[in-house]
Coordinates of C-alpha atoms in Angstrom, one line a residue:
M239 CA -20.0 -20.5 -4.1
D240 CA -18.0 -23.7 -4.3
H241 CA -15.9 -22.3 -7.2
L242 CA -14.4 -19.5 -5.0
P243 CA -10.7 -19.9 -3.9
L244 CA -10.2 -21.2 -0.3
P245 CA -7.3 -21.2 2.1
T246 CA -5.5 -24.5 3.0
N247 CA -7.3 -25.1 6.4
Q248 CA -10.5 -23.3 5.8
A249 CA -13.2 -22.4 8.4
K250 CA -16.1 -22.0 5.9
P251 CA -19.2 -20.1 7.0
N252 CA -22.4 -22.1 7.2
I253 CA -23.9 -20.8 3.9
V254 CA -26.1 -23.3 2.0
I255 CA -27.5 -22.3 -1.4
P256 CA -30.7 -24.3 -2.1
H257 CA -31.8 -25.3 -5.6
L258 CA -35.5 -24.2 -5.6
G259 CA -36.5 -26.3 -8.6
G260 CA -36.8 -23.6 -11.3
E261 CA -35.6 -24.4 -14.9
Y262 CA -34.8 -21.6 -17.4
D263 CA -36.7 -21.7 -20.6
R264 CA -33.5 -20.8 -22.7
G265 CA -35.2 -17.8 -24.2
E266 CA -34.0 -14.2 -24.4
F267 CA -32.7 -13.0 -21.0
F268 CA -34.5 -9.6 -20.8
G269 CA -37.8 -11.0 -21.9
Y270 CA -38.0 -13.8 -19.3
P271 CA -40.1 -11.7 -16.8
Q272 CA -42.8 -11.0 -19.5
R273 CA -42.8 -14.6 -20.5
Q274 CA -43.6 -15.5 -16.9
G275 CA -46.4 -12.9 -16.7
C276 CA -44.6 -10.4 -14.5
V277 CA -45.3 -6.6 -14.5
F278 CA -42.7 -3.9 -14.0
D279 CA -43.1 -0.7 -11.9
T280 CA -42.1 2.8 -12.9
N281 CA -38.5 2.1 -11.8
G282 CA -38.1 -0.9 -14.0
F283 CA -38.3 -3.5 -11.3
I284 CA -40.8 -6.3 -10.9
C285 CA -44.0 -5.4 -9.1
W286 CA -45.5 -8.4 -7.2
D287 CA -49.0 -8.8 -5.9
D288 CA -49.6 -9.5 -2.3
Q289 CA -50.8 -13.0 -2.8
T290 CA -47.6 -14.3 -4.4
Q291 CA -45.6 -16.3 -1.9
D292 CA -42.0 -15.5 -1.1
I293 CA -40.7 -18.9 -2.2
V294 CA -42.3 -18.3 -5.6
K295 CA -40.5 -15.0 -5.9
L296 CA -37.3 -16.4 -4.8
Q297 CA -37.5 -19.3 -7.3
F298 CA -38.2 -16.8 -10.1
Y299 CA -35.1 -14.7 -9.3
Q300 CA -32.9 -17.8 -9.0
T301 CA -34.1 -19.1 -12.3
W302 CA -33.7 -15.8 -14.1
L303 CA -30.7 -14.1 -12.5
Y304 CA -28.6 -17.2 -11.8
Y305 CA -29.3 -19.9 -14.4
G306 CA -30.7 -17.5 -16.9
L307 CA -27.7 -15.1 -16.5
M308 CA -25.3 -18.0 -17.2
F309 CA -27.2 -19.0 -20.3
A310 CA -27.3 -15.4 -21.6
V311 CA -23.5 -14.7 -20.9
F312 CA -22.1 -18.0 -22.1
G313 CA -24.4 -18.3 -25.1
F314 CA -24.9 -22.0 -24.8
P315 CA -27.4 -24.2 -22.8
I316 CA -26.4 -25.0 -19.2
D317 CA -27.4 -28.4 -17.9
A318 CA -28.9 -27.7 -14.5
A319 CA -27.8 -31.2 -13.3
D320 CA -24.1 -30.0 -13.6
L321 CA -24.8 -27.3 -11.0
I322 CA -26.8 -29.2 -8.5
R323 CA -25.5 -31.3 -5.6
P324 CA -28.1 -34.0 -4.7
C325 CA -28.6 -34.7 -1.0
L326 CA -28.7 -38.1 0.5
D327 CA -31.4 -37.3 3.0
N328 CA -34.8 -35.8 2.3
S329 CA -33.5 -32.2 2.4
A330 CA -33.7 -30.0 -0.7
P331 CA -30.9 -30.2 -3.3
Q332 CA -28.1 -27.6 -3.2
V333 CA -26.4 -25.5 -5.8
D334 CA -22.9 -26.7 -6.6
S335 CA -20.8 -24.2 -8.6
K336 CA -17.5 -26.2 -8.8
K337 CA -17.9 -26.5 -12.6
L338 CA -18.3 -22.7 -13.0
N339 CA -14.6 -22.1 -13.5
C340 CA -14.5 -24.6 -16.4
L341 CA -17.5 -22.9 -18.0
I342 CA -15.8 -19.5 -17.7
D343 CA -12.6 -20.9 -19.3
N344 CA -14.6 -22.3 -22.2
W345 CA -16.4 -18.9 -22.6
V346 CA -13.1 -17.0 -22.6
V347 CA -11.6 -19.4 -25.2
R348 CA -14.7 -18.9 -27.4
L349 CA -14.4 -15.1 -27.1
M350 CA -10.7 -15.1 -28.0
G351 CA -11.4 -17.4 -31.0
E352 CA -14.2 -15.2 -32.4
R353 CA -13.6 -12.5 -34.9
R354 CA -13.3 -9.0 -33.6
V355 CA -16.8 -7.9 -34.4
G356 CA -18.4 -11.1 -33.2
S357 CA -16.5 -11.0 -29.9
A358 CA -17.5 -7.4 -29.3
T359 CA -21.1 -8.2 -29.9
I360 CA -21.0 -11.1 -27.4
M361 CA -19.3 -9.0 -24.7
S362 CA -21.7 -6.1 -25.2
H363 CA -24.6 -8.4 -24.7
A364 CA -23.0 -10.0 -21.6
R365 CA -22.3 -6.5 -20.3
L366 CA -26.0 -5.5 -20.6
C367 CA -27.1 -8.7 -18.9
L368 CA -24.7 -8.2 -16.0
S369 CA -25.7 -4.6 -15.6
C370 CA -29.4 -5.7 -15.4
A371 CA -28.6 -8.4 -12.8
I372 CA -26.5 -6.0 -10.7
A373 CA -29.4 -3.4 -10.6
H374 CA -32.0 -6.0 -9.7
C375 CA -29.8 -7.7 -7.0
D376 CA -29.0 -4.3 -5.3
W377 CA -32.6 -3.3 -5.4
L378 CA -33.7 -6.6 -3.9
D379 CA -31.1 -6.3 -1.1
L380 CA -32.2 -2.7 -0.1
H381 CA -35.9 -3.0 -0.8
P382 CA -37.4 -6.2 0.7
V383 CA -40.0 -7.9 -1.5
G384 CA -42.8 -8.9 0.7
A385 CA -42.2 -10.4 4.2
R386 CA -39.2 -12.5 3.1
T387 CA -40.6 -15.5 4.9
S388 CA -38.2 -17.8 3.1
E389 CA -35.1 -18.5 5.2
H390 CA -33.0 -18.9 2.1
W391 CA -33.7 -15.4 0.6
N392 CA -30.3 -13.9 1.5
E393 CA -28.4 -17.0 0.5
V394 CA -29.9 -17.0 -3.0
I395 CA -29.3 -13.3 -3.6
L396 CA -25.7 -13.8 -2.3
S397 CA -25.1 -16.6 -4.8
I398 CA -26.3 -14.4 -7.7
K399 CA -24.0 -11.6 -6.6
V400 CA -21.0 -13.9 -6.4
L401 CA -21.8 -15.3 -9.8
I402 CA -21.9 -11.7 -11.2
C403 CA -18.6 -11.0 -9.6
S404 CA -17.0 -14.1 -11.1
L405 CA -18.4 -13.2 -14.6
K406 CA -17.5 -9.6 -14.4
A407 CA -13.8 -10.2 -13.7
P408 CA -12.8 -11.7 -17.1
L409 CA -15.2 -9.4 -19.0
S410 CA -13.5 -6.3 -17.6
L411 CA -10.2 -7.4 -19.0
L412 CA -11.4 -8.6 -22.4
E413 CA -13.7 -5.7 -23.4
D414 CA -12.7 -2.3 -24.8
P415 CA -10.9 -0.3 -22.0
R416 CA -12.6 2.9 -23.2
K417 CA -15.9 1.7 -22.0
P418 CA -17.0 2.8 -18.5
P419 CA -16.5 0.1 -15.9
L420 CA -19.5 -2.0 -14.7
G421 CA -21.1 -1.2 -11.4
Q422 CA -19.4 -2.4 -8.2
V423 CA -20.4 -5.8 -6.8
M424 CA -19.5 -5.6 -3.2
P425 CA -21.0 -6.7 0.2
W426 CA -21.2 -3.1 1.2
S427 CA -23.8 -0.7 -0.3
Q428 CA -22.0 2.4 -1.6
S429 CA -25.2 4.4 -1.8
S430 CA -26.6 3.7 1.7
N431 CA -23.2 3.0 3.4
T432 CA -24.6 -0.1 5.0
L433 CA -24.0 -3.9 4.7
F434 CA -26.2 -5.6 2.3
P435 CA -28.5 -8.2 4.1
S436 CA -27.3 -10.9 1.7
A437 CA -23.8 -10.6 3.0
S438 CA -24.8 -10.6 6.7
K439 CA -23.9 -14.2 7.2
I440 CA -20.3 -13.6 6.0
G441 CA -20.0 -10.7 8.4
L442 CA -21.4 -12.7 11.3
H443 CA -19.1 -15.6 10.6
M444 CA -16.1 -13.2 10.6
T445 CA -16.9 -11.7 14.0
A446 CA -17.6 -15.2 15.4
N447 CA -14.2 -16.3 14.1
G448 CA -12.4 -13.6 16.1
W449 CA -12.5 -10.6 13.7
C450 CA -13.1 -7.2 15.2
P451 CA -16.5 -5.9 14.0
F452 CA -15.1 -2.5 13.3
R453 CA -12.3 -4.0 11.1
T454 CA -14.8 -6.4 9.6
R455 CA -17.0 -3.5 8.4
Y456 CA -13.9 -2.0 6.7
I457 CA -13.0 -5.3 5.0
L458 CA -16.6 -5.7 3.7
S459 CA -16.6 -2.2 2.3
Q460 CA -13.3 -2.4 0.5
F461 CA -13.2 -5.8 -1.2
C462 CA -15.3 -7.8 -3.6
Y463 CA -16.9 -11.1 -2.7
N464 CA -14.1 -13.5 -3.7
T465 CA -11.6 -11.7 -1.4
V466 CA -14.0 -11.3 1.5
Y467 CA -15.0 -14.9 1.3
Y468 CA -11.4 -16.0 1.3
L469 CA -10.6 -13.9 4.3
A470 CA -13.7 -15.1 6.2
C471 CA -12.6 -18.7 5.7
L472 CA -9.2 -18.2 7.3
P473 CA -9.0 -20.1 10.6
R474 CA -8.3 -17.8 13.5
N475 CA -5.9 -19.0 16.2
R476 CA -5.0 -15.8 18.0
A477 CA -2.0 -15.6 20.3
R478 CA -4.1 -13.6 22.8
K479 CA -7.8 -13.2 23.5
A480 CA -9.3 -9.8 22.6
K481 CA -12.8 -8.5 23.5
H482 CA -14.5 -6.7 20.6
N483 CA -18.0 -6.4 21.9
T484 CA -17.9 -2.6 22.1
C485 CA -15.9 -1.8 19.0
L486 CA -18.8 -0.8 16.7
K487 CA -20.3 1.4 19.3
K488 CA -17.1 3.3 19.9
G489 CA -16.2 3.5 16.3
R490 CA -12.7 2.0 16.7
C491 CA -11.1 -1.3 17.6
V492 CA -11.1 -1.6 21.4
G493 CA -9.9 -5.2 21.7
D494 CA -6.4 -4.4 20.2
S495 CA -6.0 -1.3 22.3
V496 CA -4.7 -0.8 25.8
D497 CA -6.4 1.3 28.4
S498 CA -4.3 4.5 28.6
Q499 CA -6.0 5.5 31.8
K500 CA -4.6 2.5 33.7
P501 CA -1.1 1.2 34.2
F502 CA 0.0 -1.3 31.5
K503 CA 3.2 -3.2 31.7
C504 CA 4.9 -5.5 29.2
L505 CA 3.8 -9.1 29.2
H506 CA 6.3 -11.9 29.6
T507 CA 6.9 -14.5 27.0
E508 CA 4.9 -17.8 27.2
D509 CA 7.9 -19.8 28.4
C510 CA 8.9 -17.2 31.1
N511 CA 7.8 -17.6 34.7
G512 CA 8.8 -14.1 35.6
C513 CA 12.0 -12.0 35.1
S514 CA 13.3 -8.6 35.9
F515 CA 12.8 -5.5 33.7
I516 CA 15.7 -4.0 31.8
S517 CA 15.9 -0.2 31.2
P518 CA 18.3 1.8 29.0
P519 CA 20.0 4.9 30.5
I520 CA 17.1 7.3 30.5
E521 CA 19.3 10.4 31.1
K522 CA 21.0 9.8 27.8
I523 CA 17.7 9.4 26.0
L524 CA 16.4 12.7 27.5
S525 CA 19.6 14.6 26.6
I526 CA 19.5 13.3 23.0
L527 CA 15.9 14.3 22.6
E528 CA 16.5 17.7 24.1
D529 CA 19.2 18.2 21.4
G530 CA 16.6 17.5 18.7
E531 CA 18.2 14.1 17.8
I532 CA 16.9 10.5 17.7
P533 CA 18.1 8.0 20.4
V534 CA 19.1 4.5 19.3
I535 CA 19.5 1.6 21.7
V536 CA 22.8 -0.3 21.4
C537 CA 22.8 -3.8 22.9
N538 CA 26.3 -5.4 23.1
R539 CA 26.4 -9.1 22.4
G540 CA 27.8 -11.6 24.8
T541 CA 26.9 -9.6 27.9
Q542 CA 23.8 -11.6 28.8
P543 CA 22.5 -11.9 31.5
Q544 CA 24.0 -8.5 32.5
W545 CA 22.5 -6.8 29.5
N546 CA 24.8 -3.8 28.8
L547 CA 22.4 -1.3 27.1
D548 CA 23.8 2.0 25.7
V549 CA 22.2 4.9 23.9
V550 CA 23.7 6.8 20.9
K551 CA 22.5 9.5 18.5
A552 CA 21.1 8.3 15.2
G553 CA 23.2 9.5 12.3
P554 CA 24.4 8.7 8.7
N555 CA 26.8 6.0 10.0
I556 CA 24.3 4.5 12.5
S557 CA 22.3 1.6 10.9
Y558 CA 19.5 0.7 13.2
T559 CA 16.2 -1.3 13.0
A560 CA 13.0 0.4 14.1
I561 CA 10.4 -1.8 15.6
T562 CA 6.7 -1.5 14.8
H563 CA 4.3 -3.4 16.9
V564 CA 0.8 -3.4 18.6
W565 CA 1.0 -2.5 22.3
A566 CA -1.7 -5.0 23.2
D567 CA 0.6 -7.8 22.0
G568 CA 2.7 -7.3 25.1
L569 CA 5.6 -5.0 24.2
G570 CA 3.8 -1.8 25.3
N571 CA 4.6 -0.2 28.7
N572 CA 3.1 3.1 30.0
T573 CA 4.7 2.9 33.5
E574 CA 8.4 3.0 32.7
N575 CA 10.8 2.8 29.8
S576 CA 11.8 -0.9 30.2
L577 CA 11.2 -4.4 28.7
P578 CA 11.2 -7.7 30.5
E579 CA 14.4 -9.6 30.1
C580 CA 12.6 -12.4 28.3
Q581 CA 11.1 -10.0 25.7
L582 CA 14.4 -8.2 25.3
R583 CA 16.2 -11.5 24.7
L584 CA 13.5 -12.5 22.1
L585 CA 13.8 -9.1 20.4
V586 CA 17.6 -9.3 20.1
H587 CA 17.2 -12.9 18.8
H588 CA 14.9 -11.6 16.1
L589 CA 17.4 -8.9 15.1
E590 CA 20.3 -11.4 14.9
C591 CA 18.2 -13.9 12.8
L592 CA 17.1 -11.1 10.5
E593 CA 20.8 -10.2 9.9
K594 CA 21.6 -13.8 9.0
F595 CA 18.4 -14.0 6.8
E596 CA 19.3 -10.9 4.8
F597 CA 22.9 -12.0 4.5
S598 CA 21.9 -15.4 3.2
R599 CA 19.7 -13.7 0.6
G600 CA 22.3 -11.2 -0.6
A601 CA 25.7 -12.9 -0.3
G602 CA 27.3 -15.7 -2.2
P603 CA 27.7 -19.1 -0.7
S604 CA 31.5 -18.7 -0.3
K605 CA 31.3 -15.6 1.8
P606 CA 31.1 -16.4 5.6
F607 CA 28.7 -14.6 7.8
R608 CA 30.3 -12.4 10.5
C609 CA 28.1 -11.5 13.4
K610 CA 28.3 -7.9 14.5
P611 CA 29.4 -7.2 18.1
H612 CA 26.2 -5.4 18.8
V613 CA 22.7 -4.7 17.6
K614 CA 21.1 -1.3 17.3
F615 CA 17.4 -0.7 17.4
W616 CA 14.6 1.8 18.2
I617 CA 11.4 0.8 20.0
D618 CA 8.9 3.3 21.4
T619 CA 8.7 1.4 24.7
M620 CA 12.3 2.4 25.5
C621 CA 12.9 5.5 23.4
V622 CA 9.7 7.5 24.0
P623 CA 9.8 8.8 27.7
V624 CA 6.9 7.9 29.9
D625 CA 5.7 11.2 31.4
Q626 CA 3.0 9.8 33.8
D627 CA 3.7 9.1 37.4
W628 CA 1.2 6.4 38.3
N629 CA 2.2 6.4 41.9
H630 CA 0.9 10.0 42.4
L631 CA -2.3 9.9 40.3
E632 CA -4.3 11.7 43.0
R633 CA -2.0 14.8 42.7
S634 CA -1.6 14.5 38.9
C635 CA 2.1 14.5 39.3
R636 CA 4.0 15.0 35.9
N637 CA 7.6 15.6 35.3
E638 CA 7.8 18.6 32.9
R639 CA 11.1 17.4 31.5
L640 CA 9.7 14.0 30.7
K641 CA 6.6 15.5 29.2
S642 CA 8.6 17.9 26.8
S643 CA 10.9 15.0 25.9
K644 CA 8.0 12.8 25.1
L645 CA 6.5 15.4 22.8
A646 CA 9.8 15.8 21.1
A647 CA 10.0 12.1 20.5
L648 CA 6.5 12.0 19.0
A649 CA 7.2 15.0 16.8
R650 CA 10.2 13.1 15.4
M651 CA 8.4 9.9 14.6
S652 CA 8.7 10.6 10.8
P653 CA 12.5 10.9 10.7
T654 CA 12.8 8.0 13.2
Y655 CA 11.2 5.5 10.9
A656 CA 12.3 7.1 7.6
G657 CA 15.9 7.1 8.8
A658 CA 15.9 3.4 9.9
W659 CA 17.8 0.9 7.8
R660 CA 14.8 -1.4 8.1
V661 CA 11.5 -1.5 10.0
L662 CA 10.6 -4.9 11.6
V663 CA 7.0 -5.8 12.1
L664 CA 6.3 -7.8 15.3
D665 CA 2.7 -9.1 15.4
S666 CA 1.7 -11.9 17.7
D667 CA -0.5 -13.6 15.0
L668 CA 2.0 -13.2 12.2
Q669 CA 4.7 -14.8 14.4
R670 CA 2.6 -18.0 14.4
T671 CA 2.5 -18.0 10.5
F672 CA 5.1 -20.0 8.6
R673 CA 7.1 -18.7 5.6
A674 CA 6.1 -19.1 2.0
D675 CA 8.4 -22.2 1.7
T676 CA 5.7 -24.1 3.5
L677 CA 2.6 -21.9 3.1
P678 CA 1.2 -20.3 -0.1
V679 CA 2.2 -16.6 -0.4
V680 CA -1.5 -15.8 -0.8
E681 CA -2.2 -17.1 2.7
I682 CA 0.7 -15.1 4.1
A683 CA -0.7 -11.9 2.5
S684 CA -4.2 -12.6 3.7
K685 CA -2.9 -13.1 7.3
V686 CA -1.1 -9.8 7.1
V687 CA -4.4 -8.1 6.1
R688 CA -6.1 -9.9 9.0
S689 CA -3.5 -9.0 11.6
A690 CA -4.0 -6.6 14.4
W691 CA -0.9 -4.7 13.2
M692 CA -2.8 -3.9 10.0
G693 CA -5.6 -2.2 11.9
R694 CA -3.7 0.4 13.8
C695 CA -3.0 4.0 12.8
W696 CA 0.4 4.3 14.3
T697 CA 1.6 1.2 12.5
F698 CA 0.4 2.7 9.2
L699 CA 2.6 5.8 9.9
E700 CA 5.5 3.6 10.7
S701 CA 5.2 1.4 7.7
S702 CA 4.5 4.3 5.3
L703 CA 7.8 5.9 6.3
A704 CA 9.9 2.8 6.1
Q705 CA 12.6 2.3 3.5
N706 CA 12.6 -1.5 4.0
L707 CA 9.6 -3.2 5.7
V708 CA 10.1 -6.7 7.1
F709 CA 7.5 -9.1 8.6
A710 CA 8.7 -11.5 11.3
L711 CA 7.1 -15.0 10.9
A712 CA 7.3 -18.2 12.9
D713 CA 10.3 -19.6 11.0
G714 CA 11.8 -16.7 9.3
F715 CA 11.1 -13.3 7.7
I716 CA 9.5 -12.0 4.5
H717 CA 10.2 -8.5 3.1
S718 CA 7.3 -6.4 2.0
F719 CA 8.7 -6.0 -1.5
E720 CA 9.2 -9.8 -1.8
L721 CA 5.6 -10.4 -0.7
T722 CA 4.1 -8.0 -3.2
Y723 CA 6.5 -9.0 -6.0
R724 CA 5.5 -12.6 -5.7
L725 CA 1.9 -11.7 -5.7
D726 CA 2.2 -9.4 -8.7
Q727 CA 4.2 -12.0 -10.6
M728 CA 1.5 -14.6 -9.9
F729 CA -1.2 -12.1 -11.1
Y730 CA 0.5 -11.1 -14.3
R731 CA 1.6 -14.6 -15.2
A732 CA -2.0 -15.8 -14.9
I733 CA -3.1 -13.0 -17.3
K734 CA -0.3 -13.8 -19.8
R735 CA -1.1 -17.5 -19.6
T736 CA -4.9 -17.3 -19.9
G737 CA -5.5 -13.9 -21.3
T738 CA -8.1 -13.1 -18.7
V739 CA -8.7 -12.8 -14.9
K740 CA -10.5 -15.3 -12.8
D741 CA -11.6 -15.3 -9.1
F742 CA -8.2 -16.5 -7.8
D743 CA -6.3 -13.9 -9.9
L744 CA -8.6 -11.1 -8.6
L745 CA -8.0 -12.3 -5.1
V746 CA -4.2 -12.1 -5.7
G747 CA -4.5 -8.6 -7.1
N748 CA -6.6 -7.4 -4.2
L749 CA -4.2 -8.8 -1.6
S750 CA -1.2 -7.3 -3.4
N751 CA -2.8 -3.9 -3.3
A752 CA -3.8 -4.3 0.3
V753 CA -0.3 -5.2 1.6
K754 CA 1.7 -3.1 -0.9
H755 CA 4.2 -0.9 0.9
R756 CA 3.6 2.7 -0.3
P757 CA 6.1 5.1 1.2
V758 CA 4.6 8.5 1.7
G759 CA 6.3 11.4 -0.1
R760 CA 7.3 9.2 -3.1
I761 CA 4.2 9.8 -5.2
S762 CA 4.4 10.5 -8.9
K763 CA 1.8 12.4 -10.9
T764 CA 3.2 11.6 -14.3
I765 CA 0.4 9.3 -15.2
F766 CA -2.2 12.0 -14.4
E767 CA -0.3 14.7 -16.4
D768 CA -0.2 12.4 -19.4
I769 CA -4.0 12.2 -19.5
G770 CA -4.5 15.9 -18.7
M771 CA -5.8 15.6 -15.2
D772 CA -5.4 18.6 -12.9
V773 CA -3.8 16.8 -10.0
Q774 CA -1.2 18.2 -7.6
L775 CA 1.2 16.1 -5.5
R776 CA -0.4 17.4 -2.3
D777 CA -3.8 16.2 -3.6
L778 CA -2.4 12.7 -4.1
Q779 CA -0.7 12.7 -0.8
L780 CA -3.8 13.7 1.1
I781 CA -5.9 11.1 -0.7
N782 CA -3.4 8.3 -0.1
V783 CA -3.0 9.1 3.6
W784 CA -6.7 9.5 4.1
N785 CA -7.5 6.2 2.4
G786 CA -4.7 4.5 4.3
L787 CA -6.1 5.5 7.7
L788 CA -9.6 4.2 7.0
G789 CA -10.5 1.2 9.1
R790 CA -7.7 1.8 11.5
S791 CA -7.8 2.6 15.2
T792 CA -5.8 4.3 17.9
T793 CA -6.0 4.1 21.7
K794 CA -6.3 7.9 22.0
G795 CA -8.6 9.7 19.6
D796 CA -6.3 12.7 19.2
D797 CA -3.4 10.5 18.0
T798 CA -5.1 10.2 14.6
R799 CA -4.6 13.9 14.0
S800 CA -1.0 13.8 15.0
I801 CA -0.5 10.8 12.6
L802 CA -2.3 12.7 9.9
A803 CA 0.0 15.7 10.4
N804 CA 3.1 13.6 10.4
L805 CA 2.1 11.9 7.1
L806 CA 1.3 15.3 5.5
D807 CA 4.7 16.7 6.4
F808 CA 3.4 19.0 9.1
N809 CA 5.0 19.6 12.4
A810 CA 3.1 17.5 14.9
G811 CA 4.8 19.4 17.8
V812 CA 3.4 22.7 16.6
L813 CA 0.0 21.1 16.1
R814 CA -0.2 20.2 19.8
N815 CA -0.2 23.9 20.6
V816 CA -3.5 24.2 18.8
P817 CA -6.7 23.4 20.9
I818 CA -7.8 19.8 20.3
Q819 CA -11.2 20.8 18.8
H820 CA -9.4 22.9 16.1
R821 CA -6.6 20.5 15.2
M822 CA -8.3 18.7 12.3
K823 CA -9.4 22.0 10.8
A824 CA -5.9 23.3 11.1
I825 CA -4.5 20.3 9.2
L826 CA -7.0 20.6 6.4
C827 CA -6.8 24.4 6.1
A828 CA -3.1 24.1 5.7
Q829 CA -3.7 22.4 2.4
D830 CA -3.7 24.6 -0.7
R831 CA -7.1 23.2 -1.8
L832 CA -9.5 20.4 -0.7
P833 CA -11.4 18.0 -2.9
L834 CA -15.2 18.6 -2.9
W835 CA -15.8 15.0 -1.9
L836 CA -14.6 15.8 1.6
L837 CA -17.6 18.0 2.1
F838 CA -20.2 15.4 1.1
M839 CA -18.9 12.1 2.4
D840 CA -20.9 10.3 5.1
I841 CA -18.5 10.7 7.9
P842 CA -18.7 12.0 11.5
R843 CA -18.3 15.8 11.6
L844 CA -17.0 18.1 14.2
L845 CA -20.4 19.6 15.0
A846 CA -22.9 16.9 14.3
K847 CA -25.7 18.4 16.5
K848 CA -28.7 20.3 15.2
I849 CA -28.0 23.7 13.8
P850 CA -28.6 26.2 16.6
K851 CA -30.8 29.3 16.1
P852 CA -29.8 32.0 15.5
F853 CA -27.0 31.1 13.2
S854 CA -23.6 31.6 14.9
S855 CA -20.0 31.8 13.6
K856 CA -19.3 28.4 15.2
D857 CA -21.5 26.7 12.6
Y858 CA -18.9 27.4 9.9
D859 CA -16.9 24.5 11.3
R860 CA -19.7 21.9 10.7
W861 CA -17.9 20.7 7.6
V862 CA -14.8 19.6 9.6
P863 CA -14.5 15.8 9.9
R864 CA -13.7 14.4 13.4
Y865 CA -11.2 11.9 11.9
P866 CA -10.6 10.1 8.6
G867 CA -13.6 8.0 7.8
G868 CA -16.1 7.1 5.2
L869 CA -15.5 4.9 2.1
N870 CA -12.3 4.6 0.1
F871 CA -12.0 7.6 -2.2
P872 CA -10.9 6.6 -5.8
L873 CA -8.0 8.7 -7.3
G874 CA -9.9 8.8 -10.5
Q875 CA -12.5 11.2 -9.1
L876 CA -9.9 13.9 -8.2
T877 CA -11.2 16.0 -11.1
K878 CA -14.7 16.3 -9.6
G879 CA -13.8 19.7 -8.2
Y880 CA -11.9 21.5 -5.5
V881 CA -12.5 24.1 -2.8
R882 CA -9.7 26.7 -2.5
V883 CA -8.6 27.2 1.1
R884 CA -8.3 30.7 2.3
A885 CA -6.6 31.6 5.6
D886 CA -8.9 34.5 6.6
E887 CA -9.0 33.7 10.3

């Protein structure tokens, strides 16, 4: 695994791949088991007798599926000494794959230099060998052979899978695109919806390095080995400590959530010893919300420390910045609509620096920068009324006006972020990350994927509706389109230069897709119409929103349904009039049709208990999911079938 790309300051997992002493006989790949006297069972896998030791089995699989696979794919003998790292002490030698990239380059040059017929024959043979190796590795992972007494069993299987992934990437680009793609090589089993034992060390390393177990499970199920390994090697120096010990049990990230049942006030900045809280005129906010408009905070410059805050209605001539953030980072407040003076000063500083940054990127050097007399912004901490009176909890005291205004603000989340001039991302970890001038753009993208902001449902709603998404970093800003543009340029330039895809290029492509800003409602179905697929825009919108919410969490479970309704262009305020247990059904039944996959995916359902007897009408809702879950659904399977929705009830 030494050939895989690594970040600058890596925290590598303790995974050692031993060389068990086997040497491939340079014969035909598929006949190697027979030459070693092995017998196959009815499923086409090797049947071992009970007396064969695990170390012998493991040595056989490493020799056949690792060294033998390289010989079969490359077509020339591989000197085992080039792939072995000798140890100075008495421990066993280790596999060293640093020269694998050079071997792959030579193989690609040979393929591109061959005639068309010869190249196709070589690639067809390589494809068959890789398919055989994938099937055997997945079977070994899910069906333990013997007692697995060897401590290196998972490491050897992992190294074979990583090798398959590295060989599969260039082959997929070079061979005929009309051929069906090779099977997936990922740490997560698509069939059993569980983590392969061979990847368990990577998952354990990620959680020990500060990753949320719930988020880790999502990462392992979405990306191939080169991307997962790169993300696992990122050093984690979090701005705040988060406890994730109950995340898997609760099925959501708890460490990056706040307790909605307890008072939670904004945190002060690190250099603040305590300051007063600043509030906007709440009466103006309520009046604007009651009129069905969006309140915008106006902070006049030069008034500090008095902080003259005003509120205006959003409109065509009002350019404001909407803030998207994680409450647990310190900007959330469920006791009052206010921010500490230190946080407000920092927020205004971010907005001023962002104006200068965008001006320096868009204006010529001769044009002077003129600071505006005020900044306009929207942040939920100030603009969404707090309806809970924590001083009268025993009497459940709620102000009805505040409650209705809060519901009105939540119902207008879509136009709030869609109408903003820009949406600024404030994440505590990203604000410790430096710009691409000093850090590779790949590492910035990987830290965006790793951030707590990327794991929240509300932030997905806010970013999906943004016209212009900007990430705040330690020494500047980076726009989402700039980040993905640079990644895409890096990816396509590598293809143009080498004619193929290697591990690093695949990592760049995966990160680009992960951080790509995909505004909801701007989906085109032209490509599907060109190939004759029966796809409607509503189908694409549902799939994109459903996939986007996977692996994300909310503090309140019902918020997921409100977010889903907003992203599917439904009225979230009307949805709140529907009983909680029927809201997900109401959203799905409002679609014209539903893909069949929704009925068969392995996800928590509304009624997961045993079917009662006798059969009752309530059992008709057993198909309804509790929330978006399961594995990522590929758009290419939209033609598998649909269920027409009828509103009979």
